[in-house]
Amino acid sequence: MPNSLDSIIVFGDSPVEERQAPVDPGHLIAGDPLHTLLNYYDDDTGQYRAGIWASTEGKWHAFGPRNEFCHMLAGRVRLADKDGNSKIFSTGDSFVITPAFHGTWEVLEDARKLYVIFEAGQT
């Protein structure tokens, strides 16, 4: 019988491929941010994933039909909605972004976060 503890994913315990990518030029507003992604988990449906994300300073149009939990490990970011309302998050803050959010993501100081994303309707 397999050990059920093998089904627990511990970030950092197993090597994952680090991916780096610039922001899509069609979404970019300011700066030249570079994203680094360590994706530790993807479910079989492609709807659910979790890992660590980092970015250098910049601003871009963000988000689509997904729910995302974030816990800031370092840095400062500003999320602004399409009406100009904004909120700044920094090291230690935790928050959830729902599919109702449409706006911008701006990295004010190089940032790093834990993320858990659920995208309904993906197959």
PDB file of C-alpha atoms in Angstrom:
ATOM      1  CA  MET A   1       0.000   0.000   0.000  1.00  0.00           C
ATOM      2  CA  PRO A   2       1.489   3.407  -0.974  1.00  0.00           C
ATOM      3  CA  ASN A   3       2.219   5.927   1.748  1.00  0.00           C
ATOM      4  CA  SER A   4      -0.534   8.561   1.653  1.00  0.00           C
ATOM      5  CA  LEU A   5       2.013  11.176   2.780  1.00  0.00           C
ATOM      6  CA  ASP A   6       3.472  10.888  -0.735  1.00  0.00           C
ATOM      7  CA  SER A   7       0.384  12.782  -1.923  1.00  0.00           C
ATOM      8  CA  ILE A   8       1.417  15.875   0.074  1.00  0.00           C
ATOM      9  CA  ILE A   9       3.359  18.408  -1.996  1.00  0.00           C
ATOM     10  CA  VAL A  10       5.967  20.285   0.040  1.00  0.00           C
ATOM     11  CA  PHE A  11       7.348  23.354  -1.726  1.00  0.00           C
ATOM     12  CA  GLY A  12      11.104  23.063  -1.963  1.00  0.00           C
ATOM     13  CA  ASP A  13      11.244  19.310  -1.239  1.00  0.00           C
ATOM     14  CA  SER A  14      11.269  18.289  -4.863  1.00  0.00           C
ATOM     15  CA  PRO A  15      12.992  20.055  -7.726  1.00  0.00           C
ATOM     16  CA  VAL A  16      10.785  21.913 -10.166  1.00  0.00           C
ATOM     17  CA  GLU A  17      11.722  23.704 -13.336  1.00  0.00           C
ATOM     18  CA  GLU A  18      12.095  27.450 -12.850  1.00  0.00           C
ATOM     19  CA  ARG A  19      10.523  29.325 -15.730  1.00  0.00           C
ATOM     20  CA  GLN A  20      11.227  32.958 -16.543  1.00  0.00           C
ATOM     21  CA  ALA A  21       9.151  35.078 -18.868  1.00  0.00           C
ATOM     22  CA  PRO A  22       8.545  38.737 -19.631  1.00  0.00           C
ATOM     23  CA  VAL A  23       4.997  40.116 -19.484  1.00  0.00           C
ATOM     24  CA  ASP A  24       3.031  39.726 -22.717  1.00  0.00           C
ATOM     25  CA  PRO A  25       3.657  43.002 -24.623  1.00  0.00           C
ATOM     26  CA  GLY A  26      -0.100  43.301 -25.253  1.00  0.00           C
ATOM     27  CA  HIS A  27      -0.689  43.482 -21.484  1.00  0.00           C
ATOM     28  CA  LEU A  28       2.328  45.612 -20.514  1.00  0.00           C
ATOM     29  CA  ILE A  29       1.703  49.173 -19.284  1.00  0.00           C
ATOM     30  CA  ALA A  30       5.029  50.200 -17.725  1.00  0.00           C
ATOM     31  CA  GLY A  31       8.514  48.886 -17.015  1.00  0.00           C
ATOM     32  CA  ASP A  32      10.105  45.678 -18.213  1.00  0.00           C
ATOM     33  CA  PRO A  33       9.038  43.138 -15.574  1.00  0.00           C
ATOM     34  CA  LEU A  34      10.420  39.623 -15.630  1.00  0.00           C
ATOM     35  CA  HIS A  35       8.350  36.876 -14.024  1.00  0.00           C
ATOM     36  CA  THR A  36       9.878  33.804 -12.406  1.00  0.00           C
ATOM     37  CA  LEU A  37       7.618  30.832 -11.747  1.00  0.00           C
ATOM     38  CA  LEU A  38       8.153  27.712  -9.660  1.00  0.00           C
ATOM     39  CA  ASN A  39       4.989  25.672 -10.154  1.00  0.00           C
ATOM     40  CA  TYR A  40       4.951  22.898  -7.552  1.00  0.00           C
ATOM     41  CA  TYR A  41       1.546  21.443  -8.309  1.00  0.00           C
ATOM     42  CA  ASP A  42      -0.890  21.019 -11.211  1.00  0.00           C
ATOM     43  CA  ASP A  43      -3.968  18.824 -10.912  1.00  0.00           C
ATOM     44  CA  ASP A  44      -4.974  16.423 -13.662  1.00  0.00           C
ATOM     45  CA  THR A  45      -7.682  18.780 -14.995  1.00  0.00           C
ATOM     46  CA  GLY A  46      -5.396  21.792 -15.447  1.00  0.00           C
ATOM     47  CA  GLN A  47      -7.774  23.857 -13.317  1.00  0.00           C
ATOM     48  CA  TYR A  48      -5.775  23.963 -10.096  1.00  0.00           C
ATOM     49  CA  ARG A  49      -2.129  24.889  -9.541  1.00  0.00           C
ATOM     50  CA  ALA A  50       0.116  26.162  -6.782  1.00  0.00           C
ATOM     51  CA  GLY A  51       3.638  27.468  -6.445  1.00  0.00           C
ATOM     52  CA  ILE A  52       5.891  30.469  -6.012  1.00  0.00           C
ATOM     53  CA  TRP A  53       5.869  33.483  -8.345  1.00  0.00           C
ATOM     54  CA  ALA A  54       8.281  36.412  -8.419  1.00  0.00           C
ATOM     55  CA  SER A  55       8.482  39.549 -10.524  1.00  0.00           C
ATOM     56  CA  THR A  56      10.673  42.568 -10.985  1.00  0.00           C
ATOM     57  CA  GLU A  57       9.088  46.038 -11.077  1.00  0.00           C
ATOM     58  CA  GLY A  58       6.504  46.900 -13.707  1.00  0.00           C
ATOM     59  CA  LYS A  59       2.782  47.235 -14.424  1.00  0.00           C
ATOM     60  CA  TRP A  60       0.403  45.235 -16.617  1.00  0.00           C
ATOM     61  CA  HIS A  61      -3.255  44.452 -17.290  1.00  0.00           C
ATOM     62  CA  ALA A  62      -4.108  41.406 -15.244  1.00  0.00           C
ATOM     63  CA  PHE A  63      -6.461  38.570 -14.571  1.00  0.00           C
ATOM     64  CA  GLY A  64      -9.113  36.534 -16.158  1.00  0.00           C
ATOM     65  CA  PRO A  65     -11.730  34.032 -15.067  1.00  0.00           C
ATOM     66  CA  ARG A  66      -9.919  32.557 -12.070  1.00  0.00           C
ATOM     67  CA  ASN A  67      -9.694  32.568  -8.303  1.00  0.00           C
ATOM     68  CA  GLU A  68      -6.234  33.166  -6.900  1.00  0.00           C
ATOM     69  CA  PHE A  69      -5.010  33.043  -3.319  1.00  0.00           C
ATOM     70  CA  CYS A  70      -1.789  35.022  -2.766  1.00  0.00           C
ATOM     71  CA  HIS A  71       0.539  35.273   0.210  1.00  0.00           C
ATOM     72  CA  MET A  72       3.249  37.903  -0.172  1.00  0.00           C
ATOM     73  CA  LEU A  73       6.696  36.587   0.759  1.00  0.00           C
ATOM     74  CA  ALA A  74       8.569  39.768  -0.223  1.00  0.00           C
ATOM     75  CA  GLY A  75       8.108  43.147  -1.888  1.00  0.00           C
ATOM     76  CA  ARG A  76       5.131  45.389  -2.554  1.00  0.00           C
ATOM     77  CA  VAL A  77       2.427  45.290  -5.211  1.00  0.00           C
ATOM     78  CA  ARG A  78      -0.543  47.461  -6.109  1.00  0.00           C
ATOM     79  CA  LEU A  79      -3.748  46.063  -7.577  1.00  0.00           C
ATOM     80  CA  ALA A  80      -6.003  48.657  -9.194  1.00  0.00           C
ATOM     81  CA  ASP A  81      -9.455  48.071 -10.616  1.00  0.00           C
ATOM     82  CA  LYS A  82     -10.752  49.529 -13.875  1.00  0.00           C
ATOM     83  CA  ASP A  83     -12.278  52.469 -11.932  1.00  0.00           C
ATOM     84  CA  GLY A  84      -8.915  53.451 -10.431  1.00  0.00           C
ATOM     85  CA  ASN A  85      -9.493  52.115  -6.903  1.00  0.00           C
ATOM     86  CA  SER A  86      -6.339  50.458  -5.617  1.00  0.00           C
ATOM     87  CA  LYS A  87      -4.902  48.478  -2.745  1.00  0.00           C
ATOM     88  CA  ILE A  88      -1.241  47.896  -1.849  1.00  0.00           C
ATOM     89  CA  PHE A  89      -0.081  44.526  -0.514  1.00  0.00           C
ATOM     90  CA  SER A  90       3.317  43.860   1.038  1.00  0.00           C
ATOM     91  CA  THR A  91       5.333  41.160   2.781  1.00  0.00           C
ATOM     92  CA  GLY A  92       3.123  39.039   5.032  1.00  0.00           C
ATOM     93  CA  ASP A  93      -0.203  40.026   3.441  1.00  0.00           C
ATOM     94  CA  SER A  94      -2.594  37.327   2.210  1.00  0.00           C
ATOM     95  CA  PHE A  95      -5.520  37.899  -0.138  1.00  0.00           C
ATOM     96  CA  VAL A  96      -7.806  36.278  -2.712  1.00  0.00           C
ATOM     97  CA  ILE A  97      -8.478  37.704  -6.168  1.00  0.00           C
ATOM     98  CA  THR A  98     -11.829  36.581  -7.599  1.00  0.00           C
ATOM     99  CA  PRO A  99     -12.913  36.401 -11.249  1.00  0.00           C
ATOM    100  CA  ALA A 100     -14.829  39.675 -10.721  1.00  0.00           C
ATOM    101  CA  PHE A 101     -11.533  41.627 -10.568  1.00  0.00           C
ATOM    102  CA  HIS A 102     -10.499  43.373 -13.764  1.00  0.00           C
ATOM    103  CA  GLY A 103      -7.616  45.794 -13.558  1.00  0.00           C
ATOM    104  CA  THR A 104      -3.874  46.096 -13.239  1.00  0.00           C
ATOM    105  CA  TRP A 105      -1.105  44.477 -11.252  1.00  0.00           C
ATOM    106  CA  GLU A 106       1.875  46.701 -10.460  1.00  0.00           C
ATOM    107  CA  VAL A 107       5.057  45.547  -8.756  1.00  0.00           C
ATOM    108  CA  LEU A 108       6.314  48.529  -6.749  1.00  0.00           C
ATOM    109  CA  GLU A 109       9.283  46.647  -5.237  1.00  0.00           C
ATOM    110  CA  ASP A 110      10.545  43.314  -6.585  1.00  0.00           C
ATOM    111  CA  ALA A 111       7.992  40.841  -5.267  1.00  0.00           C
ATOM    112  CA  ARG A 112       7.640  37.166  -4.433  1.00  0.00           C
ATOM    113  CA  LYS A 113       4.447  35.336  -3.477  1.00  0.00           C
ATOM    114  CA  LEU A 114       2.930  31.938  -2.835  1.00  0.00           C
ATOM    115  CA  TYR A 115      -0.047  31.337  -5.094  1.00  0.00           C
ATOM    116  CA  VAL A 116      -2.905  28.901  -5.426  1.00  0.00           C
ATOM    117  CA  ILE A 117      -5.015  29.299  -8.579  1.00  0.00           C
ATOM    118  CA  PHE A 118      -8.304  27.696  -9.540  1.00  0.00           C
ATOM    119  CA  GLU A 119      -9.603  28.273 -13.071  1.00  0.00           C
ATOM    120  CA  ALA A 120     -13.120  26.916 -13.517  1.00  0.00           C
ATOM    121  CA  GLY A 121     -14.021  25.637 -16.933  1.00  0.00           C
ATOM    122  CA  GLN A 122     -10.489  24.627 -17.962  1.00  0.00           C
ATOM    123  CA  THR A 123     -10.183  21.142 -19.380  1.00  0.00           C
TER     124      THR A 123
END
